[in-house]
PDB file of N, CA and C in Angstrom:
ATOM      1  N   UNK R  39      22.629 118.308 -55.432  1.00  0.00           N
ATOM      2  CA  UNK R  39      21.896 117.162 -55.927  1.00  0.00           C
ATOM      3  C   UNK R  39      22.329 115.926 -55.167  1.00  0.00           C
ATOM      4  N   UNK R  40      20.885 115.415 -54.540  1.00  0.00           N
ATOM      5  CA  UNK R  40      21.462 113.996 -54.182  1.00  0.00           C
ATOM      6  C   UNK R  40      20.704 112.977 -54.378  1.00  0.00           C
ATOM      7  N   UNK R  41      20.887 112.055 -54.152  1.00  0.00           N
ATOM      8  CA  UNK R  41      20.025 110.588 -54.075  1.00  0.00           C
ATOM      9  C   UNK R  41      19.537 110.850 -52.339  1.00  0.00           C
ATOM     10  N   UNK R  42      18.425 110.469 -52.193  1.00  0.00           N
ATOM     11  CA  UNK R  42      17.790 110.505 -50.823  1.00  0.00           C
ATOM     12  C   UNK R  42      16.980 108.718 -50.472  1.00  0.00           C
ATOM     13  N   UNK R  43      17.397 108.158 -49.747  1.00  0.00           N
ATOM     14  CA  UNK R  43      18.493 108.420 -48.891  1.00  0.00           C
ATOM     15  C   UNK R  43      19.766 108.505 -49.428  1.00  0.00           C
ATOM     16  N   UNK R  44      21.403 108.138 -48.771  1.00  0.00           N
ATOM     17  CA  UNK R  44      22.299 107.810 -49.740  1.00  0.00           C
ATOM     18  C   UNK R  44      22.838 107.074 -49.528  1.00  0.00           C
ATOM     19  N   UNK R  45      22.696 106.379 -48.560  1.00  0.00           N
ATOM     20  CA  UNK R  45      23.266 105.312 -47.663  1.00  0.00           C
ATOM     21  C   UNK R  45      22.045 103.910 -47.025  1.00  0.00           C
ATOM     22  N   UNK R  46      21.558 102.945 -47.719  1.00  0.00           N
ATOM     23  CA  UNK R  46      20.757 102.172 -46.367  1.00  0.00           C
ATOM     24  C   UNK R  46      21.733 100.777 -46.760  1.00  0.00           C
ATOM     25  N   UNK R  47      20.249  99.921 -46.427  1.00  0.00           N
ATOM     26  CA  UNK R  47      20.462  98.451 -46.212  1.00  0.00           C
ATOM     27  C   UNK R  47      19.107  97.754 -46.293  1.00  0.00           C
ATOM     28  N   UNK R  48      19.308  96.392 -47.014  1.00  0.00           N
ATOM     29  CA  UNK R  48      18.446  95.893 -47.175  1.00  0.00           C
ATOM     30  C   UNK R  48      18.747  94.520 -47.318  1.00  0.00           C
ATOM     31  N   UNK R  49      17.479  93.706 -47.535  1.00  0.00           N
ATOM     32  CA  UNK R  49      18.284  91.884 -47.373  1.00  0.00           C
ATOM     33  C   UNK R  49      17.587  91.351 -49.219  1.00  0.00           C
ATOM     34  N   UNK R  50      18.205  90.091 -49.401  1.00  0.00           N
ATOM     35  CA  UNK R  50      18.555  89.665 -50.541  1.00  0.00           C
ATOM     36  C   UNK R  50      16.600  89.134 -50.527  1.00  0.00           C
ATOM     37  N   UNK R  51      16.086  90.014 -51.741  1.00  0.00           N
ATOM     38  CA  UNK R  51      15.040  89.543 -52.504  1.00  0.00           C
ATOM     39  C   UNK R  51      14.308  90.751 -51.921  1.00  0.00           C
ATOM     40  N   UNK R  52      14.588  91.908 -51.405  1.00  0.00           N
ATOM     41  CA  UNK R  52      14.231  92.882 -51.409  1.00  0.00           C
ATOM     42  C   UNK R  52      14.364  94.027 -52.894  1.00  0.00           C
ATOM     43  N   UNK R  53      13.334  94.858 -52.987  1.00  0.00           N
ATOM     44  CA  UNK R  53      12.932  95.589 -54.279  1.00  0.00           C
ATOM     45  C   UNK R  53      12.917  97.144 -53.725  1.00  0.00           C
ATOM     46  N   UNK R  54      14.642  97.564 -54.198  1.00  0.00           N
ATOM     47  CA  UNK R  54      15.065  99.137 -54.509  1.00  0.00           C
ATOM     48  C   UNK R  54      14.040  99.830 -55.578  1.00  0.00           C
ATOM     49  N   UNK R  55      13.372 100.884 -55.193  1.00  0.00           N
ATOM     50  CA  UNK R  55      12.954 101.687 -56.195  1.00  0.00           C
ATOM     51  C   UNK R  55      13.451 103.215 -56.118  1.00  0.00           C
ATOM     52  N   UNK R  56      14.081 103.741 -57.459  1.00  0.00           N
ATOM     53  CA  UNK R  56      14.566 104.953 -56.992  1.00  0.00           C
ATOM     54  C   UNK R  56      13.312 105.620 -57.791  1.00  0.00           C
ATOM     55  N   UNK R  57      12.707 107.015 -57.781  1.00  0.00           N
ATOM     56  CA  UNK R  57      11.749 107.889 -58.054  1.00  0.00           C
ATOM     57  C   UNK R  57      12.366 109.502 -58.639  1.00  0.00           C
ATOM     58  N   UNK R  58      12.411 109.464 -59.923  1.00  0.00           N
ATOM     59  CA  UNK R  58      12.715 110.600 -60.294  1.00  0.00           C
ATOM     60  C   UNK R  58      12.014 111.922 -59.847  1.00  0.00           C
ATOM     61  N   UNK R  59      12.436 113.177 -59.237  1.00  0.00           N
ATOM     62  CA  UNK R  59      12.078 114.039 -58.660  1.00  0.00           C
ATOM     63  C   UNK R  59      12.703 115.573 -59.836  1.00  0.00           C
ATOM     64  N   UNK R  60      13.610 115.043 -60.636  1.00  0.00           N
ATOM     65  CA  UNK R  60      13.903 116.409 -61.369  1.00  0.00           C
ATOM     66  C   UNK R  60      14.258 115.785 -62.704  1.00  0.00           C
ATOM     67  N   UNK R  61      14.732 116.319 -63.683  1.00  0.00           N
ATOM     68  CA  UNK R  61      15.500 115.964 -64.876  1.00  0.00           C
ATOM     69  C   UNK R  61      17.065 115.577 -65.253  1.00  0.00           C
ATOM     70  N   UNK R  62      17.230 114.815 -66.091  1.00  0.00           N
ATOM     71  CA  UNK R  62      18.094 114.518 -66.334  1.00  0.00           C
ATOM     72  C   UNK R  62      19.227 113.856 -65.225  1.00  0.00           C
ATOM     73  N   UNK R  63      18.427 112.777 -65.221  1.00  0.00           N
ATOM     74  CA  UNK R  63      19.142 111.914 -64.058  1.00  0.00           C
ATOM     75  C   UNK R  63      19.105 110.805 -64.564  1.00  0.00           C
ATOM     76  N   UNK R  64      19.870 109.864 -63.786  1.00  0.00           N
ATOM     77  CA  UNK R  64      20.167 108.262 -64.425  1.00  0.00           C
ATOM     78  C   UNK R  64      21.072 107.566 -63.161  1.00  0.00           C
ATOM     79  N   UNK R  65      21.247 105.945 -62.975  1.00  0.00           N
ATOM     80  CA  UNK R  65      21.546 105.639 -62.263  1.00  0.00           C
ATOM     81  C   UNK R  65      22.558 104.100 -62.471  1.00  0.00           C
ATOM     82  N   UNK R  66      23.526 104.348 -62.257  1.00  0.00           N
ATOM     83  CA  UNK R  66      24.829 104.101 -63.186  1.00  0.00           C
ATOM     84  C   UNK R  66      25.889 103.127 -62.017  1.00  0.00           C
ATOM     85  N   UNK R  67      26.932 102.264 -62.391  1.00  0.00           N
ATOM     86  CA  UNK R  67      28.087 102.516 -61.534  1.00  0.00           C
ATOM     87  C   UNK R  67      29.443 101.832 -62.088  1.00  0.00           C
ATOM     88  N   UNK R  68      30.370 101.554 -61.837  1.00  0.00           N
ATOM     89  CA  UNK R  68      31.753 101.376 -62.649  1.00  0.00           C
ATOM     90  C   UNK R  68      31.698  99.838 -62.188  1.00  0.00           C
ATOM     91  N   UNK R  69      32.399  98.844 -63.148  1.00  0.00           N
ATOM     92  CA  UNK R  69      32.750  97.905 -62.479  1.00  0.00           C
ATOM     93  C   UNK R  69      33.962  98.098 -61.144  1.00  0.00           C
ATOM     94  N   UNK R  70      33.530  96.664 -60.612  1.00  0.00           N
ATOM     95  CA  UNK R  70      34.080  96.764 -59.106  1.00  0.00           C
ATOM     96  C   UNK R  70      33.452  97.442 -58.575  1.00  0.00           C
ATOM     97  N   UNK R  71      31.761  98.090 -58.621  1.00  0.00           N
ATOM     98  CA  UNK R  71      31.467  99.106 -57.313  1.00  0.00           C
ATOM     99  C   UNK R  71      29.970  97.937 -57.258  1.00  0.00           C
ATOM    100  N   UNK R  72      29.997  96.725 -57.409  1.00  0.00           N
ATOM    101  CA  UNK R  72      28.877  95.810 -57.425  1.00  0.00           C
ATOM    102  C   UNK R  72      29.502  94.526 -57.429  1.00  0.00           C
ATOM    103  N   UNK R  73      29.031  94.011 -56.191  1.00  0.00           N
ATOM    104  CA  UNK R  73      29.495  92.380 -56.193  1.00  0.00           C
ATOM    105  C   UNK R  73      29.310  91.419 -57.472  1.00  0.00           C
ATOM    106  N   UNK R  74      30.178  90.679 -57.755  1.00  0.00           N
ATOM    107  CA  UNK R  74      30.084  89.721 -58.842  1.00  0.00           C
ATOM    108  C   UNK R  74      28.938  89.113 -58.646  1.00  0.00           C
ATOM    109  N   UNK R  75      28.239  88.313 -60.273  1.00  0.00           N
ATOM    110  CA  UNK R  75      27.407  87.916 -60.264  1.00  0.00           C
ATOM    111  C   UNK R  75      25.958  88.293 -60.134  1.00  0.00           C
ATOM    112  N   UNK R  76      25.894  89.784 -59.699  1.00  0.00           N
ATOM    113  CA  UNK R  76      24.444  90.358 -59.882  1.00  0.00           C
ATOM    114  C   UNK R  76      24.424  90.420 -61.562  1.00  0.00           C
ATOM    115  N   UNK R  77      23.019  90.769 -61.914  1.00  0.00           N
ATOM    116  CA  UNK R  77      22.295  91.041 -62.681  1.00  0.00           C
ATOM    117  C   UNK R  77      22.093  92.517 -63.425  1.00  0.00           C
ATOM    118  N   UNK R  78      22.439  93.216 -61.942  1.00  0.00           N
ATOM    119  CA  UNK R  78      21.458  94.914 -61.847  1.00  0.00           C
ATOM    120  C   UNK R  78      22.716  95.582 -63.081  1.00  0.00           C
ATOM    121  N   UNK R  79      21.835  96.290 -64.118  1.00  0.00           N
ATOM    122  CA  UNK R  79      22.628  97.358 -64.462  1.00  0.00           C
ATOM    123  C   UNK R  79      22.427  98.651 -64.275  1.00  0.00           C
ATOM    124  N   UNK R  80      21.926  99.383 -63.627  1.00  0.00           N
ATOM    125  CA  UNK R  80      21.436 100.188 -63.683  1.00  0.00           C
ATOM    126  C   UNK R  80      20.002 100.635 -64.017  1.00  0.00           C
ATOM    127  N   UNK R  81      20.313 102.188 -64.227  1.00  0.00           N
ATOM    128  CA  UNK R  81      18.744 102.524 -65.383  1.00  0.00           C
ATOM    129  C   UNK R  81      19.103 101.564 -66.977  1.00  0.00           C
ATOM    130  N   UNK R  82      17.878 101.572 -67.758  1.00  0.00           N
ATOM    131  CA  UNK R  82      17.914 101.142 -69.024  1.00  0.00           C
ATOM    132  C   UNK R  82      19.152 102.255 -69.867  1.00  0.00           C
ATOM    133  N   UNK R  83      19.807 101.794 -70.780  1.00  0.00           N
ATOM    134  CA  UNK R  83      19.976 102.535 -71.822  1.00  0.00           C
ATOM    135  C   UNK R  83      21.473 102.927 -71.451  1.00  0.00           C
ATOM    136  N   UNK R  84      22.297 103.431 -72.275  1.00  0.00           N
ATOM    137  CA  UNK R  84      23.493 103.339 -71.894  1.00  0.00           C
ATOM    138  C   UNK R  84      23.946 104.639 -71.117  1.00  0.00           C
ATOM    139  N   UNK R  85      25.200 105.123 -70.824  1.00  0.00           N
ATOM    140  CA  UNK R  85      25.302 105.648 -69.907  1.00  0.00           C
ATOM    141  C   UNK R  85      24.985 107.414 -69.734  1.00  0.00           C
ATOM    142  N   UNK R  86      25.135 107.759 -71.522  1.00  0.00           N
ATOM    143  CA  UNK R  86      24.122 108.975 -71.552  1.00  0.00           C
ATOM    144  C   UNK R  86      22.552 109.446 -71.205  1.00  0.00           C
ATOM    145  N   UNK R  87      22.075 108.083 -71.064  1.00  0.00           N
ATOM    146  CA  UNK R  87      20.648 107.902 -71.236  1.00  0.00           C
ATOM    147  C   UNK R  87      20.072 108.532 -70.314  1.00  0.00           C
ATOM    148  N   UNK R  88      19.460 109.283 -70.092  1.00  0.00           N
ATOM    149  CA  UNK R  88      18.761 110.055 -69.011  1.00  0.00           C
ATOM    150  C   UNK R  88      17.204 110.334 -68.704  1.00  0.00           C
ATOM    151  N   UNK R  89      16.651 109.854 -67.918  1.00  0.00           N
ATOM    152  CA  UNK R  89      15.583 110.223 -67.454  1.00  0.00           C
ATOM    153  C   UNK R  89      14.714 111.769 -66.503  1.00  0.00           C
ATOM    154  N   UNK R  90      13.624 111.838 -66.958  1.00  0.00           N
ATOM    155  CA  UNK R  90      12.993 113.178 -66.458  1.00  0.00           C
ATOM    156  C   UNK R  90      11.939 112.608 -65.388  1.00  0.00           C
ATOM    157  N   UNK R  91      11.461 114.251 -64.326  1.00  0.00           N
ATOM    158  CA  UNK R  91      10.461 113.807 -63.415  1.00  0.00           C
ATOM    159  C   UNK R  91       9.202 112.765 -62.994  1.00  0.00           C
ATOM    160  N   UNK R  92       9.344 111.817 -62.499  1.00  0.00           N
ATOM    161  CA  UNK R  92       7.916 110.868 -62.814  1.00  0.00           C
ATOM    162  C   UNK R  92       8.688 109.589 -63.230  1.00  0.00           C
ATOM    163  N   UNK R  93       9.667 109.566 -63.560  1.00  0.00           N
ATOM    164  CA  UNK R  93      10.127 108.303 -64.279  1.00  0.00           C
ATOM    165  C   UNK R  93      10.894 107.286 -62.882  1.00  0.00           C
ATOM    166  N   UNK R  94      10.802 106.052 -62.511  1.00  0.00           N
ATOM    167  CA  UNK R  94      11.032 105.609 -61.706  1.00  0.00           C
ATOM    168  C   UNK R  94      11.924 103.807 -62.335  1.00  0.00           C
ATOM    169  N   UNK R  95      12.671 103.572 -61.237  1.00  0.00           N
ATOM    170  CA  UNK R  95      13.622 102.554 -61.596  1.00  0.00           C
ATOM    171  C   UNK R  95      13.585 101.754 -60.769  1.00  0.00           C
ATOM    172  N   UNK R  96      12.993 100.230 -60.719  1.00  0.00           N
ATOM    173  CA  UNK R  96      13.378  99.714 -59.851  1.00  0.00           C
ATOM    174  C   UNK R  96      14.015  98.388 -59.713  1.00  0.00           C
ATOM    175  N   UNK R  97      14.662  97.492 -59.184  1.00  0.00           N
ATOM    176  CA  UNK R  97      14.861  96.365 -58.852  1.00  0.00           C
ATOM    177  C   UNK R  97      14.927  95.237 -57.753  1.00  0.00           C
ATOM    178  N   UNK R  98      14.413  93.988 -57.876  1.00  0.00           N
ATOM    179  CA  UNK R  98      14.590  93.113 -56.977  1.00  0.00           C
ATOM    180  C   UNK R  98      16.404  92.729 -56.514  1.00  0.00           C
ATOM    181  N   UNK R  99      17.053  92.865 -55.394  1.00  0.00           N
ATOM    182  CA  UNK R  99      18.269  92.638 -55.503  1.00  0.00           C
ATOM    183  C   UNK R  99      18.411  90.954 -54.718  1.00  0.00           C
ATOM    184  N   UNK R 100      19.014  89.926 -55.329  1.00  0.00           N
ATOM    185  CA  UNK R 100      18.827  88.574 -54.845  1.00  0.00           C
ATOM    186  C   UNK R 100      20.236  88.014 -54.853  1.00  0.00           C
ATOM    187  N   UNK R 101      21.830  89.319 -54.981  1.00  0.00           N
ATOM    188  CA  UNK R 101      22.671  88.830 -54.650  1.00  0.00           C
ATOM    189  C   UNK R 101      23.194  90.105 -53.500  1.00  0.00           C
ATOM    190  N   UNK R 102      23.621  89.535 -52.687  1.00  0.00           N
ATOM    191  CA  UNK R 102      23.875  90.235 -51.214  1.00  0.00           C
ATOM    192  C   UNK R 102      25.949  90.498 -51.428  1.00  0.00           C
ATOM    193  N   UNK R 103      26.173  91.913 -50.992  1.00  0.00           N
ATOM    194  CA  UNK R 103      26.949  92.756 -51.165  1.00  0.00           C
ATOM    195  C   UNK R 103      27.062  94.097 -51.028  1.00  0.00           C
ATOM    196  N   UNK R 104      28.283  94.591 -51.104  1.00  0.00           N
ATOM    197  CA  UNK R 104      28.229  96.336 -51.657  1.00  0.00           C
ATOM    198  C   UNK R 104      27.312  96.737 -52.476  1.00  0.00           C
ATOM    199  N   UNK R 105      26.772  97.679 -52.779  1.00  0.00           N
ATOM    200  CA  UNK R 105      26.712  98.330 -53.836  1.00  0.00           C
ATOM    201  C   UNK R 105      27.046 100.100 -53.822  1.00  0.00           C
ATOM    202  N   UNK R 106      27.989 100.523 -55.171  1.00  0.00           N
ATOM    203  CA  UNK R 106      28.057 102.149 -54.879  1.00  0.00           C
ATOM    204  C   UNK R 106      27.440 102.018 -56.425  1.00  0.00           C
ATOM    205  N   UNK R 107      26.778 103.543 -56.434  1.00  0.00           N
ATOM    206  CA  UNK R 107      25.995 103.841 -57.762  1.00  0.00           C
ATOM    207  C   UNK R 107      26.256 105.442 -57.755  1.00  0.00           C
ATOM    208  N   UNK R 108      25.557 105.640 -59.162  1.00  0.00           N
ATOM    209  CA  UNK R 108      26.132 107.338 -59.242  1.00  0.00           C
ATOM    210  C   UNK R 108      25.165 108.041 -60.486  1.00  0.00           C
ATOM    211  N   UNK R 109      24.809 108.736 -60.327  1.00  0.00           N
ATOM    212  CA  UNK R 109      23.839 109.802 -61.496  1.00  0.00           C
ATOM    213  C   UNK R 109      25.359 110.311 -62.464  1.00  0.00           C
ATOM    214  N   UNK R 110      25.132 109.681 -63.465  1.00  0.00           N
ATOM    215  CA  UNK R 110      26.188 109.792 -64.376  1.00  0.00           C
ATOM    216  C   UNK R 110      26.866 111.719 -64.987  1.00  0.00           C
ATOM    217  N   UNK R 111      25.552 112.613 -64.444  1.00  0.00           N
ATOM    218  CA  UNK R 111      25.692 113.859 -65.566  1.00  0.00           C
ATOM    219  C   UNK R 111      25.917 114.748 -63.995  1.00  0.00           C
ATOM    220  N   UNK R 112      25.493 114.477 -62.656  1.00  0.00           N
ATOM    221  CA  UNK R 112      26.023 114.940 -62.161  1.00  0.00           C
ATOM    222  C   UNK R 112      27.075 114.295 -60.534  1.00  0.00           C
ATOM    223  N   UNK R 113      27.759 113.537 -61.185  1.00  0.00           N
ATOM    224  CA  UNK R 113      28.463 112.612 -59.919  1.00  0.00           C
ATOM    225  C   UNK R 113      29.407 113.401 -59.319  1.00  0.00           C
ATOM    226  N   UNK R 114      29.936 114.615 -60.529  1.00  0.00           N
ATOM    227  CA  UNK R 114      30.726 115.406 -60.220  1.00  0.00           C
ATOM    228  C   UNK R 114      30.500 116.676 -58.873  1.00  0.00           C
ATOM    229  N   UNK R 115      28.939 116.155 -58.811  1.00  0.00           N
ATOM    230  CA  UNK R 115      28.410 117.011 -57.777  1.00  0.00           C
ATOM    231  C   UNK R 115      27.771 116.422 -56.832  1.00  0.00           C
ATOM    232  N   UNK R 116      28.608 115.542 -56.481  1.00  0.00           N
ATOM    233  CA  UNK R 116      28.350 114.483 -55.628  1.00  0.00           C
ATOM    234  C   UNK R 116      27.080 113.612 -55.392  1.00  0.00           C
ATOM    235  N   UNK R 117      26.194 113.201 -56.393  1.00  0.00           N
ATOM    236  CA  UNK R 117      25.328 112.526 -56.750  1.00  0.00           C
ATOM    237  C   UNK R 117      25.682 111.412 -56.945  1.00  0.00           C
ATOM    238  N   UNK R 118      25.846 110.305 -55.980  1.00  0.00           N
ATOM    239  CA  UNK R 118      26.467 109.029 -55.208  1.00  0.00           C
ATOM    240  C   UNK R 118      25.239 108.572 -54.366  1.00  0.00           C
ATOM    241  N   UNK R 119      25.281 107.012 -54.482  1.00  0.00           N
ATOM    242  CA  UNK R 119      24.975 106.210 -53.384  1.00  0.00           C
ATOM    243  C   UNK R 119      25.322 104.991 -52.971  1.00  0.00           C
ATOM    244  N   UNK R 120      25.314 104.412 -52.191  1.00  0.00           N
ATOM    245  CA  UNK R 120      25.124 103.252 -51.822  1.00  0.00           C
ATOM    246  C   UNK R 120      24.589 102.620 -51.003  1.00  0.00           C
ATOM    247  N   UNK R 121      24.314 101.239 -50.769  1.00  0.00           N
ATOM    248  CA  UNK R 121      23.777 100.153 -50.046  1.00  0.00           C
ATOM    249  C   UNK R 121      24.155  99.012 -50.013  1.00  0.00           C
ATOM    250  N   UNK R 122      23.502  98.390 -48.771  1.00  0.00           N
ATOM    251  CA  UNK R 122      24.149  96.805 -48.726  1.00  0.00           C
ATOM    252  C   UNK R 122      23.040  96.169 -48.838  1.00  0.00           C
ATOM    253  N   UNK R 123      23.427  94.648 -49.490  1.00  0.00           N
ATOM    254  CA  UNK R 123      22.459  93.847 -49.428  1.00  0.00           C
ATOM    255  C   UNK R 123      22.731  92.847 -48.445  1.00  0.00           C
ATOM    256  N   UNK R 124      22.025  92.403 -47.715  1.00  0.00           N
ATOM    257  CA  UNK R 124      22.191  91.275 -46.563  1.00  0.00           C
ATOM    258  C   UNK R 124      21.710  90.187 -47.137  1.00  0.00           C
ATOM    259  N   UNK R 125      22.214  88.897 -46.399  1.00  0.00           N
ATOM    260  CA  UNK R 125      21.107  87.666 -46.543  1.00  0.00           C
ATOM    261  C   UNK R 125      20.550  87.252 -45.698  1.00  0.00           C
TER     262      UNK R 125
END
């Protein structure tokens, strides 16, 4: 299981959309893996919360940084990503 891509880049006021392709997925990350001062939390709902095929997530990102993120039910199987935001 992965996030596709898992790695890009993008600049500040650009709009991430991730696209659910299977079940029980969600899109999560720990503090410290997101620059201070964003907004983004993730998917809705807390960290059990899981989404099925068809269901899609997206956001405008308008603070520039790291970001690492992670599918909460299977991170253990290396279901990770990240990106940068530029300005």
């Amino acid at each position: 299981l992965s996030f596709d891509p898992t790695a890009f880049e993008i600049s500040v006021g650009d709009t991430v959309l991730w696209e659910w392709t299977g079940n029980g997925h969600n899109v999560k990350y720990d503090d410290g893996e997101v620059p201070s001062g964003t907004d983004w939390e993730g998917t809705e709902g807390g960290r059990t919360e899981t989404y099925g095929e068809g269901h899609v997530h997206f956001y405008t990102f308008e603070t520039a940084g790291e970001y690492t993120y992670y599918c909460v039910p299977h991170r253990s199987s290396g279901m990770t990503g990240r990106f940068t935001v530029t300005e």
